[in-house]
mmCIF file with all atom_site columns, C-alpha atoms in Angstrom:
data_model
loop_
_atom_site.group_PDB
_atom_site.id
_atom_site.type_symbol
_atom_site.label_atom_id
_atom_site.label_alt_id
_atom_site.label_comp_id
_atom_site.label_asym_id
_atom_site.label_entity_id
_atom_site.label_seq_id
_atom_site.pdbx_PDB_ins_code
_atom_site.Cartn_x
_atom_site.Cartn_y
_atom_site.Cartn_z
_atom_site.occupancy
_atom_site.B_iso_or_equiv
_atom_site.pdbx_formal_charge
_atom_site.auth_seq_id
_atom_site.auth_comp_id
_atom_site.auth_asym_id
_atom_site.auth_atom_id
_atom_site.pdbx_PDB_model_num
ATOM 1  C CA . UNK G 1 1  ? 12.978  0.013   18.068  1.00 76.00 ? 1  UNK G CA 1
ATOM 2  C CA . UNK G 1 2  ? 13.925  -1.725  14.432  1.00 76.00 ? 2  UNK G CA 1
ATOM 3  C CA . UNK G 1 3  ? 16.509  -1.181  12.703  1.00 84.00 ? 3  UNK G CA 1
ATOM 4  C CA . UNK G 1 4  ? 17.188  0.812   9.646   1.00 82.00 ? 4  UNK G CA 1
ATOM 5  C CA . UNK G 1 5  ? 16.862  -2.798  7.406   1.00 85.00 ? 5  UNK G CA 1
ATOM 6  C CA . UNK G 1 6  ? 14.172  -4.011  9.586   1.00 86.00 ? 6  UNK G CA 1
ATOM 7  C CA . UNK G 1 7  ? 12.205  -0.572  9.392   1.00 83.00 ? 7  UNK G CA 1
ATOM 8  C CA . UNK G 1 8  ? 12.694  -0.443  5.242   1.00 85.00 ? 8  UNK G CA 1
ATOM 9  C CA . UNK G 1 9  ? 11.413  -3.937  4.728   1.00 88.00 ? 9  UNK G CA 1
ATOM 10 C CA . UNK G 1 10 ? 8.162   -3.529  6.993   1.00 88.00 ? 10 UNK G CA 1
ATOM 11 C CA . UNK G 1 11 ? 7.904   -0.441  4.848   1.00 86.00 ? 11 UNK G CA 1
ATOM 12 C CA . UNK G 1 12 ? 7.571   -2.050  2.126   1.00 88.00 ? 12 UNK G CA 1
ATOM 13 C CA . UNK G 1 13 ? 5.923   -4.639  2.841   1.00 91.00 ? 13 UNK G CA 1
ATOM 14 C CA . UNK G 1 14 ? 2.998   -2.160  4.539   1.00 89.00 ? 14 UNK G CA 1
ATOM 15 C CA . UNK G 1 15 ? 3.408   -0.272  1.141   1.00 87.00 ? 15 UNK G CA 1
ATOM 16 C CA . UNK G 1 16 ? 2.775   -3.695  -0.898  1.00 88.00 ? 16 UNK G CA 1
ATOM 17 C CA . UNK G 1 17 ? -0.269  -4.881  1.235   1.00 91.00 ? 17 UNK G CA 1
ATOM 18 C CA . UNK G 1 18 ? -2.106  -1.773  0.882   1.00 90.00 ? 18 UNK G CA 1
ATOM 19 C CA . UNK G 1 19 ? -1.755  -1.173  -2.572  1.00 87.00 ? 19 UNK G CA 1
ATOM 20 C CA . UNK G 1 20 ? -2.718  -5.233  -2.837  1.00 86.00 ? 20 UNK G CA 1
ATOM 21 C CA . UNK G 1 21 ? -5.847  -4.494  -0.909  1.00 89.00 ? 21 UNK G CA 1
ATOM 22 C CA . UNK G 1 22 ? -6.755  -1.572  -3.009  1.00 87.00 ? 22 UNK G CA 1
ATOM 23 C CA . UNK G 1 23 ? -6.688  -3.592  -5.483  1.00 83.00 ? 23 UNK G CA 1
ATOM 24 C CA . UNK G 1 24 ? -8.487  -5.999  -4.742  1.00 83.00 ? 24 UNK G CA 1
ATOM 25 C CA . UNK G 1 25 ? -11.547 -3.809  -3.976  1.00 87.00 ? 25 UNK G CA 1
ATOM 26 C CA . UNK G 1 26 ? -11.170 -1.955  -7.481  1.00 84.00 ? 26 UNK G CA 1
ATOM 27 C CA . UNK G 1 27 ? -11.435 -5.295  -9.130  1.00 80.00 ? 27 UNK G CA 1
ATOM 28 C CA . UNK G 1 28 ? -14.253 -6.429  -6.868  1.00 82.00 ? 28 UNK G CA 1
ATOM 29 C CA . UNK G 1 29 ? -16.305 -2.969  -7.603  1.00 85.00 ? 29 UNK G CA 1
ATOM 30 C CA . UNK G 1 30 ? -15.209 -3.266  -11.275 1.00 82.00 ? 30 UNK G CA 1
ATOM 31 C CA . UNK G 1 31 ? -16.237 -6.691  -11.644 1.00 80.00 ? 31 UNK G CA 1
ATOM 32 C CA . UNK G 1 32 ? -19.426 -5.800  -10.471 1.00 83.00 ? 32 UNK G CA 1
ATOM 33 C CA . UNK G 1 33 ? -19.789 -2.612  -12.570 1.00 84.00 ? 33 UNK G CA 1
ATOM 34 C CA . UNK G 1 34 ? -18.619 -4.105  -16.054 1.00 79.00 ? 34 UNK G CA 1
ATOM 35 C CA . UNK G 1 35 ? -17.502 -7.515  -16.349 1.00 73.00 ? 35 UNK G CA 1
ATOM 36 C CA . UNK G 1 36 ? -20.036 -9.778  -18.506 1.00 75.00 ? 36 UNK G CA 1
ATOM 37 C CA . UNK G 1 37 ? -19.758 -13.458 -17.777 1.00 76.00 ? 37 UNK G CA 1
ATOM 38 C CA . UNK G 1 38 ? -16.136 -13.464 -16.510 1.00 75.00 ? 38 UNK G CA 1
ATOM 39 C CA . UNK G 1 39 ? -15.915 -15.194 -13.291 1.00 81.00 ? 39 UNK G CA 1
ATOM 40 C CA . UNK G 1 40 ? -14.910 -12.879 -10.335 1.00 78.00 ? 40 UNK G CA 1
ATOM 41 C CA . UNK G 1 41 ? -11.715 -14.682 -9.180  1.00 77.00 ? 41 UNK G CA 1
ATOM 42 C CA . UNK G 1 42 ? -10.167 -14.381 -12.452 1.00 78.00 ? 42 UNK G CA 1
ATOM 43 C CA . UNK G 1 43 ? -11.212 -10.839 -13.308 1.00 75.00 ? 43 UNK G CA 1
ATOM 44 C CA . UNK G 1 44 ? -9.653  -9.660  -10.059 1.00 74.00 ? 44 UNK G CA 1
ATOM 45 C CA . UNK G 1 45 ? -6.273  -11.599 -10.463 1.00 77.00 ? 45 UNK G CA 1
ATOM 46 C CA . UNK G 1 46 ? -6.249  -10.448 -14.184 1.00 75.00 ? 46 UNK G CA 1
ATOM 47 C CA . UNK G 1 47 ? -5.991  -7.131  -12.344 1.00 74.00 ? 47 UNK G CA 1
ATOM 48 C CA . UNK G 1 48 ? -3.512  -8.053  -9.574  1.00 73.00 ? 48 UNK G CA 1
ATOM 49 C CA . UNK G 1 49 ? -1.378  -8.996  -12.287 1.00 74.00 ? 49 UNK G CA 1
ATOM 50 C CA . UNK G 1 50 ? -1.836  -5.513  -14.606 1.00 74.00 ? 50 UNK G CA 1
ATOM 51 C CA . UNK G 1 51 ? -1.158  -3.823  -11.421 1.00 81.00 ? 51 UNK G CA 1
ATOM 52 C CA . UNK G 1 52 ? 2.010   -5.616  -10.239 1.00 84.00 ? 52 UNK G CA 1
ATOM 53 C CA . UNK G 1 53 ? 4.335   -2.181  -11.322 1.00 84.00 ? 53 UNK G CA 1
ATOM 54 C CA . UNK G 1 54 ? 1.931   -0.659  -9.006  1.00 83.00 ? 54 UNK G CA 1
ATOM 55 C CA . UNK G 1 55 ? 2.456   -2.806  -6.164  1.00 83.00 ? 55 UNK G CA 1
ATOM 56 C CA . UNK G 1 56 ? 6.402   -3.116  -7.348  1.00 87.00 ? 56 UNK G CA 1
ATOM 57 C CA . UNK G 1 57 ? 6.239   1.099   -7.126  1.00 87.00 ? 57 UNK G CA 1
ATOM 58 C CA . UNK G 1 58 ? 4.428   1.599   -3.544  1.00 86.00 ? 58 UNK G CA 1
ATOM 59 C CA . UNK G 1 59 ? 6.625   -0.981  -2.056  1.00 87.00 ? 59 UNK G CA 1
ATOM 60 C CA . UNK G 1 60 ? 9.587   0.936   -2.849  1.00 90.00 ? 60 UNK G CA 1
ATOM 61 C CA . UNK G 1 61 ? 8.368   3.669   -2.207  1.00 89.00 ? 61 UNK G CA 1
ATOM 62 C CA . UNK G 1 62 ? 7.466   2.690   1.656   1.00 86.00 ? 62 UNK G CA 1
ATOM 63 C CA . UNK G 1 63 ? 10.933  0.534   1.517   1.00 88.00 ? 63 UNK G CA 1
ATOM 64 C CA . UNK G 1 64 ? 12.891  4.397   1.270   1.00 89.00 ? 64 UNK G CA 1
ATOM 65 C CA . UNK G 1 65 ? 10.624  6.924   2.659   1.00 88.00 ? 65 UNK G CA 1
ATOM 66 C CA . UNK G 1 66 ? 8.339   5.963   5.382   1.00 84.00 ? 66 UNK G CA 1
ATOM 67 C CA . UNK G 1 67 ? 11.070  5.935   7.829   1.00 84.00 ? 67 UNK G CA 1
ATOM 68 C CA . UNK G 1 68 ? 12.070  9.558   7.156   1.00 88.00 ? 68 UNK G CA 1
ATOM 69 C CA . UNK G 1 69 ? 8.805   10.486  7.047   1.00 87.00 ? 69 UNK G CA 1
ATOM 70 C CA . UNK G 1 70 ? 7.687   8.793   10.496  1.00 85.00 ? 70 UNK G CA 1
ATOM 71 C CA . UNK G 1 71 ? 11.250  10.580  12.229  1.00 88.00 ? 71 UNK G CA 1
ATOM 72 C CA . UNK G 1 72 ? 10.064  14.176  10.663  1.00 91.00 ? 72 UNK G CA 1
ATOM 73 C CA . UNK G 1 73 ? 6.183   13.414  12.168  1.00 88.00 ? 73 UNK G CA 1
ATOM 74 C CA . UNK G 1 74 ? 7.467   12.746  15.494  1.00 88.00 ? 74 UNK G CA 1
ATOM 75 C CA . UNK G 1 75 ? 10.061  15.969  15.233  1.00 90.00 ? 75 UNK G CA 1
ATOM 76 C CA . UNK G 1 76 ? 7.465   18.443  14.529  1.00 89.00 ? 76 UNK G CA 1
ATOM 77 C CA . UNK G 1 77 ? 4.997   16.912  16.665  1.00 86.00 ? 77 UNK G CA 1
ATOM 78 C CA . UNK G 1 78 ? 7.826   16.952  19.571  1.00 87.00 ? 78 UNK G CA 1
ATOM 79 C CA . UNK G 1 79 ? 8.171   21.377  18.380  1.00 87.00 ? 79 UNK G CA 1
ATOM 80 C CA . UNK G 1 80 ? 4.284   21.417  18.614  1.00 86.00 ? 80 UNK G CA 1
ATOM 81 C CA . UNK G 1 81 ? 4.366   20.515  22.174  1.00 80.00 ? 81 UNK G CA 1
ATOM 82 C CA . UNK G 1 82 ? 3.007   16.432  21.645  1.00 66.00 ? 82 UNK G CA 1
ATOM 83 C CA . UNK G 1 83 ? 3.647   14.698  24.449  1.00 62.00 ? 83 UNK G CA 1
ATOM 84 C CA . UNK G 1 84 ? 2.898   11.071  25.192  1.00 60.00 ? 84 UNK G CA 1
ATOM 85 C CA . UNK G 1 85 ? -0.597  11.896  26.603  1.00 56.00 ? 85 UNK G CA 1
ATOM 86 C CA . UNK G 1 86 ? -1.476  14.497  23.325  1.00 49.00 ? 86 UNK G CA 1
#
């Protein structure tokens, strides 16, 4: 098992990578869809960089409250009768 810190900081780091990888497929789709004669590389760092209060958010986000969330999951699927096999 982690620990509380441990937990938090893979958290947010989940929270950051997903959001980053969202990203990056908006900007390759929007790229694709509207950019002229940009070159893709830049276009999707130009929106890595817009985004970074985005990533900033999700991270801390993850960071305080997937570890609560994860310990209610695993309480109510204990009262719905879970066990390891369900």
């Amino acid at each position: 098992r982690m620990g509380p810190l441990a937990a938090a900081l893979a958290g947010a780091l989940c929270g950051a990578l997903l959001v980053l990888g969202y990203q990056v497929v908006v900007g390759v789709v929007s790229f694709y869809t509207f950019a002229g004669e940009s070159l893709l590389w830049a276009y999707i760092w130009g929106g890595i960089a817009y985004s970074f209060v985005h990533i900033a958010w999700n991270a801390a986000l993850f960071m305080v409250a997937l570890r609560p969330a994860l310990v209610v999951l695993e309480r109510h699927r204990l009262e719905l009768g879970g066990g390891a096999g369900a």
